[in-house]
Amino acid sequence: MAEPLRILGCTDFSPAGDRALRRAALLAAQTGAALHLLHVLPPGEVMERLLPAAGTDGLRAHADRGLQERAQRFTAELGVTATCELRQGRAHQEILRAIEGVGAHLAVLGAQGERAALMPPSTIGGSVFEVVERARVAILLVRREAGGDYAQVLACAKGVASDRAVLAWADRLSPGELIQVVSAYDVPYARRLTEWGATDAAIDAYAARERDRRAQHVGEVLDGLGIPAARARQHIERGEAVKTILMSAARWQADLVVVARRAYAAFLVEGPFGSVAREVAVLAPMDVLVVPPVS
């Protein structure tokens, strides 16, 4: 991420979408990033069935004005200059194309869109799921009003290569603030191993070795990124990952959680074998940044 950051802010003009745009603009102001605003119009066949030709043109003009007005407001309030783009088609497909087209490093979306009022809080819009599952860049899912810079950031380390990107993003989006780094681990198949004769001492010894490995790994990643120890507080905790992350986020009143999506696993997988990133993104009441797996 040495090159200048490029941020894509996406909106459907719902309150959730506008929260995402404002967060994108704040991040652009904070980091000096280039800001690109996007709205995706419904597919042409849908508009043609439901609207006369004049209505279609009017909708496009209305959407263009909406984006331009928001861009002008961000310039006036934050000193940020944004470019605007309208696309047409299925939302997730056009967002992914726009990410590639502008060379975005980060895309910012509302966790819930225009149907937010009809959805339970612990859920994510369908188009958002599709984007996060397929994107090759970090995706920020916004739930809260963007009143200022992120002040309480929780970075989730897993003891794997993607931890470097997780910690780098946490550092970049919260410059100067304390980063809480949580790494939850457990002994795989512990119950069955106990049933098959493994002693508690043997299981605890395995857990201790894993804890030491995680602590060493996180320390090495922080050193490699040049993040001083005073800025990153490590919490290597034994327990189920999602529960540990959510409890930690609540304990430290995090306003942003950074987590990596698992490699070679669909973000949409349901059940106990699903991605930790998926569960955190759905259940966390604060903003969540999902980092793609290392290719």
XYZ file of C-alpha atoms in Angstrom:
295
model
C 0.000 0.000 0.000
C 2.947 2.358 -0.606
C 1.240 3.949 -3.616
C -1.427 6.625 -3.027
C -4.630 5.113 -1.710
C -7.720 5.025 -3.932
C -11.104 4.680 -2.243
C -14.392 3.735 -3.900
C -17.486 4.900 -2.018
C -20.716 3.179 -3.061
C -24.251 4.380 -2.375
C -27.805 3.451 -3.291
C -28.905 6.833 -1.826
C -30.371 5.126 1.234
C -29.362 6.359 4.716
C -27.015 3.356 4.942
C -25.462 4.233 1.593
C -24.949 7.836 2.582
C -23.266 6.744 5.833
C -20.868 4.737 3.683
C -20.124 7.729 1.437
C -19.413 9.985 4.384
C -17.076 7.415 5.915
C -15.302 7.073 2.560
C -14.912 10.862 2.391
C -13.591 11.055 5.954
C -11.040 8.354 5.200
C -10.000 10.186 2.040
C -9.521 13.387 4.024
C -7.578 11.531 6.717
C -5.291 9.562 4.404
C -5.016 11.869 1.392
C -6.609 9.192 -0.786
C -8.275 9.745 -4.131
C -12.055 9.381 -3.742
C -14.389 7.941 -6.372
C -18.163 7.861 -5.787
C -20.384 5.244 -7.416
C -24.106 4.652 -7.840
C -25.438 1.651 -9.728
C -28.721 2.106 -11.587
C -31.062 -0.889 -11.912
C -30.521 -3.141 -14.946
C -31.773 -1.661 -18.211
C -34.431 -4.326 -18.727
C -35.914 -3.547 -15.313
C -36.036 0.185 -15.960
C -37.504 -0.307 -19.433
C -40.310 -2.462 -18.060
C -41.198 -0.103 -15.246
C -40.506 3.346 -16.676
C -41.155 5.184 -19.941
C -38.108 6.404 -21.843
C -38.438 9.891 -20.392
C -38.632 8.417 -16.901
C -35.458 6.432 -17.470
C -33.603 9.547 -18.564
C -34.998 11.430 -15.592
C -33.863 8.761 -13.153
C -30.354 8.823 -14.563
C -30.226 12.622 -14.339
C -31.554 12.506 -10.770
C -28.891 9.969 -9.754
C -26.146 12.024 -11.373
C -27.282 15.146 -9.509
C -27.359 13.179 -6.265
C -23.771 12.049 -6.633
C -22.551 15.488 -7.695
C -24.292 17.157 -4.743
C -22.648 14.755 -2.319
C -19.250 15.295 -3.921
C -19.655 19.069 -3.628
C -20.687 18.745 0.019
C -17.599 16.686 0.836
C -15.420 19.290 -0.876
C -16.984 22.074 1.168
C -16.926 20.215 4.499
C -13.753 18.146 4.273
C -11.694 19.609 1.448
C -11.978 16.340 -0.458
C -12.371 16.272 -4.232
C -14.313 13.286 -5.551
C -14.993 11.942 -9.015
C -18.433 10.491 -9.708
C -19.603 7.565 -11.795
C -22.966 6.045 -12.699
C -23.122 2.421 -13.759
C -26.059 0.258 -14.705
C -26.657 -3.419 -14.035
C -26.595 -5.824 -11.119
C -25.177 -3.931 -8.177
C -22.497 -6.358 -7.024
C -21.209 -6.968 -10.546
C -20.906 -3.269 -11.322
C -19.257 -2.516 -7.983
C -16.653 -5.199 -8.652
C -16.068 -3.799 -12.138
C -15.718 -0.297 -10.740
C -13.163 -1.522 -8.189
C -11.080 -2.875 -11.036
C -11.741 0.123 -13.277
C -10.537 2.777 -10.843
C -7.860 0.571 -9.298
C -9.405 0.968 -5.850
C -7.514 -0.324 -2.823
C -10.584 -0.001 -0.609
C -14.322 -0.066 -1.320
C -16.756 1.342 1.233
C -20.357 0.085 1.352
C -23.261 0.284 3.753
C -23.643 -3.044 5.549
C -27.346 -2.760 4.766
C -28.880 -0.798 1.920
C -32.288 0.528 0.999
C -34.023 -2.419 2.709
C -32.317 -1.804 6.048
C -35.579 -0.869 7.768
C -37.018 -4.276 6.847
C -33.958 -6.307 7.887
C -32.861 -7.450 11.350
C -29.764 -5.631 12.615
C -27.576 -8.747 12.500
C -27.559 -9.191 8.769
C -25.975 -7.828 5.612
C -27.464 -6.912 2.252
C -27.328 -9.515 -0.501
C -25.283 -7.382 -2.880
C -22.807 -6.665 -0.092
C -22.323 -10.389 0.512
C -21.601 -10.888 -3.170
C -19.037 -8.081 -3.240
C -17.178 -9.228 -0.130
C -17.062 -12.813 -1.318
C -15.522 -11.929 -4.677
C -13.514 -8.737 -4.136
C -9.736 -8.778 -4.389
C -9.437 -5.649 -2.267
C -10.433 -4.671 1.241
C -14.146 -3.959 1.756
C -15.326 -1.671 4.547
C -18.869 -2.397 5.744
C -20.319 0.672 7.449
C -23.029 0.419 10.112
C -22.536 3.552 12.198
C -22.690 7.257 11.507
C -19.265 8.586 10.577
C -18.758 11.323 13.137
C -14.969 11.355 12.979
C -11.871 9.244 12.513
C -11.798 5.730 13.921
C -10.512 5.874 17.496
C -10.884 2.309 18.801
C -9.685 -0.295 16.302
C -9.630 -4.045 16.868
C -7.399 -6.063 14.522
C -8.005 -9.815 14.337
C -4.834 -11.877 13.849
C -5.040 -15.564 12.988
C -1.397 -16.547 12.923
C -1.349 -16.616 9.119
C 0.077 -14.570 6.233
C -3.008 -12.338 5.919
C -2.293 -10.904 9.379
C 0.162 -8.512 7.748
C -2.597 -6.904 5.661
C -4.972 -6.832 8.644
C -2.470 -4.998 10.829
C -1.374 -2.699 7.999
C -4.969 -1.605 7.405
C -5.570 -1.106 11.133
C -2.456 1.060 11.285
C -3.410 3.078 8.211
C -7.004 3.756 9.236
C -6.197 4.742 12.818
C -2.921 6.673 12.711
C -1.667 7.526 16.172
C -4.382 5.569 17.982
C -3.907 2.433 20.077
C -4.653 -0.768 18.145
C -6.033 -3.737 20.051
C -4.752 -6.936 18.420
C -6.700 -10.052 19.355
C -5.671 -13.532 18.268
C -8.098 -16.250 19.336
C -6.885 -19.824 19.235
C -8.037 -23.218 20.446
C -7.011 -26.857 20.367
C -8.574 -28.524 17.315
C -10.679 -31.598 18.045
C -10.053 -31.178 21.790
C -13.232 -32.972 22.855
C -12.580 -35.967 20.635
C -8.928 -36.105 21.614
C -9.985 -36.236 25.249
C -12.409 -39.054 24.498
C -9.603 -40.926 22.743
C -7.291 -40.672 25.732
C -5.434 -37.363 25.435
C -4.752 -35.915 28.872
C -5.654 -32.394 29.942
C -1.945 -31.754 30.411
C -1.201 -32.725 26.812
C -3.983 -30.510 25.482
C -2.880 -27.595 27.660
C 0.705 -28.037 26.472
C -0.466 -27.853 22.841
C -2.459 -24.718 23.666
C 0.558 -23.110 25.336
C 2.740 -23.785 22.295
C 0.102 -22.297 19.999
C -0.194 -19.246 22.215
C 3.560 -18.702 22.087
C 3.567 -19.184 18.310
C 0.787 -16.644 17.854
C 2.494 -14.091 20.095
C 5.790 -14.476 18.250
C 4.064 -14.256 14.862
C 2.124 -11.101 15.747
C 5.250 -9.500 17.175
C 7.206 -10.242 14.008
C 4.447 -8.820 11.798
C 4.267 -5.635 13.874
C 8.047 -5.254 13.704
C 8.008 -5.808 9.949
C 5.406 -3.082 9.508
C 7.260 -0.681 11.763
C 4.347 -0.445 14.207
C 5.793 0.337 17.656
C 4.794 -1.859 20.571
C 3.286 1.172 22.295
C 0.658 1.402 19.547
C -0.408 -2.246 19.447
C -1.614 -4.122 22.501
C -1.624 -7.892 21.994
C -4.326 -10.176 23.382
C -3.604 -13.839 22.627
C -6.670 -15.623 23.977
C -7.762 -19.238 24.027
C -11.368 -19.588 22.922
C -13.779 -19.735 19.995
C -12.772 -17.072 17.486
C -16.056 -15.287 16.724
C -17.171 -15.142 20.351
C -13.758 -13.893 21.461
C -13.649 -11.207 18.764
C -17.150 -9.908 19.496
C -16.585 -9.870 23.262
C -13.274 -8.068 22.774
C -14.882 -5.498 20.473
C -17.547 -4.809 23.083
C -15.008 -4.642 25.923
C -12.881 -2.029 24.190
C -15.825 -0.227 22.584
C -14.317 -0.723 19.147
C -15.678 1.410 16.322
C -13.858 -0.682 13.696
C -13.001 -4.383 13.502
C -10.464 -5.521 10.880
C -10.616 -9.197 9.918
C -9.292 -11.276 7.024
C -11.475 -13.493 4.891
C -10.340 -17.102 4.825
C -8.535 -18.295 1.719
C -10.341 -20.696 -0.605
C -13.569 -20.496 1.395
C -16.739 -18.843 0.150
C -17.712 -15.878 2.320
C -21.316 -17.060 2.154
C -20.746 -20.527 3.617
C -23.298 -21.147 6.362
C -23.004 -23.044 9.608
C -20.111 -24.001 11.862
C -17.708 -24.346 8.928
C -18.343 -20.810 7.718
C -15.755 -18.053 7.634
C -14.951 -16.159 10.833
C -14.997 -12.977 8.749
C -18.537 -13.728 7.617
C -19.816 -14.222 11.155
C -18.072 -11.131 12.464
C -19.353 -9.000 9.582
C -22.909 -10.163 10.213
C -22.944 -9.999 14.009
C -20.705 -7.047 14.880
C -22.686 -3.848 15.595
C -19.800 -1.648 14.491
C -18.011 -1.123 11.163
C -16.057 -4.112 9.846
C -13.198 -4.077 7.344
C -12.879 -7.408 5.520
C -9.427 -8.016 4.061
C -9.127 -10.481 1.156
C -6.980 -13.606 1.516
C -3.379 -13.525 0.410
C -3.232 -14.775 -3.174
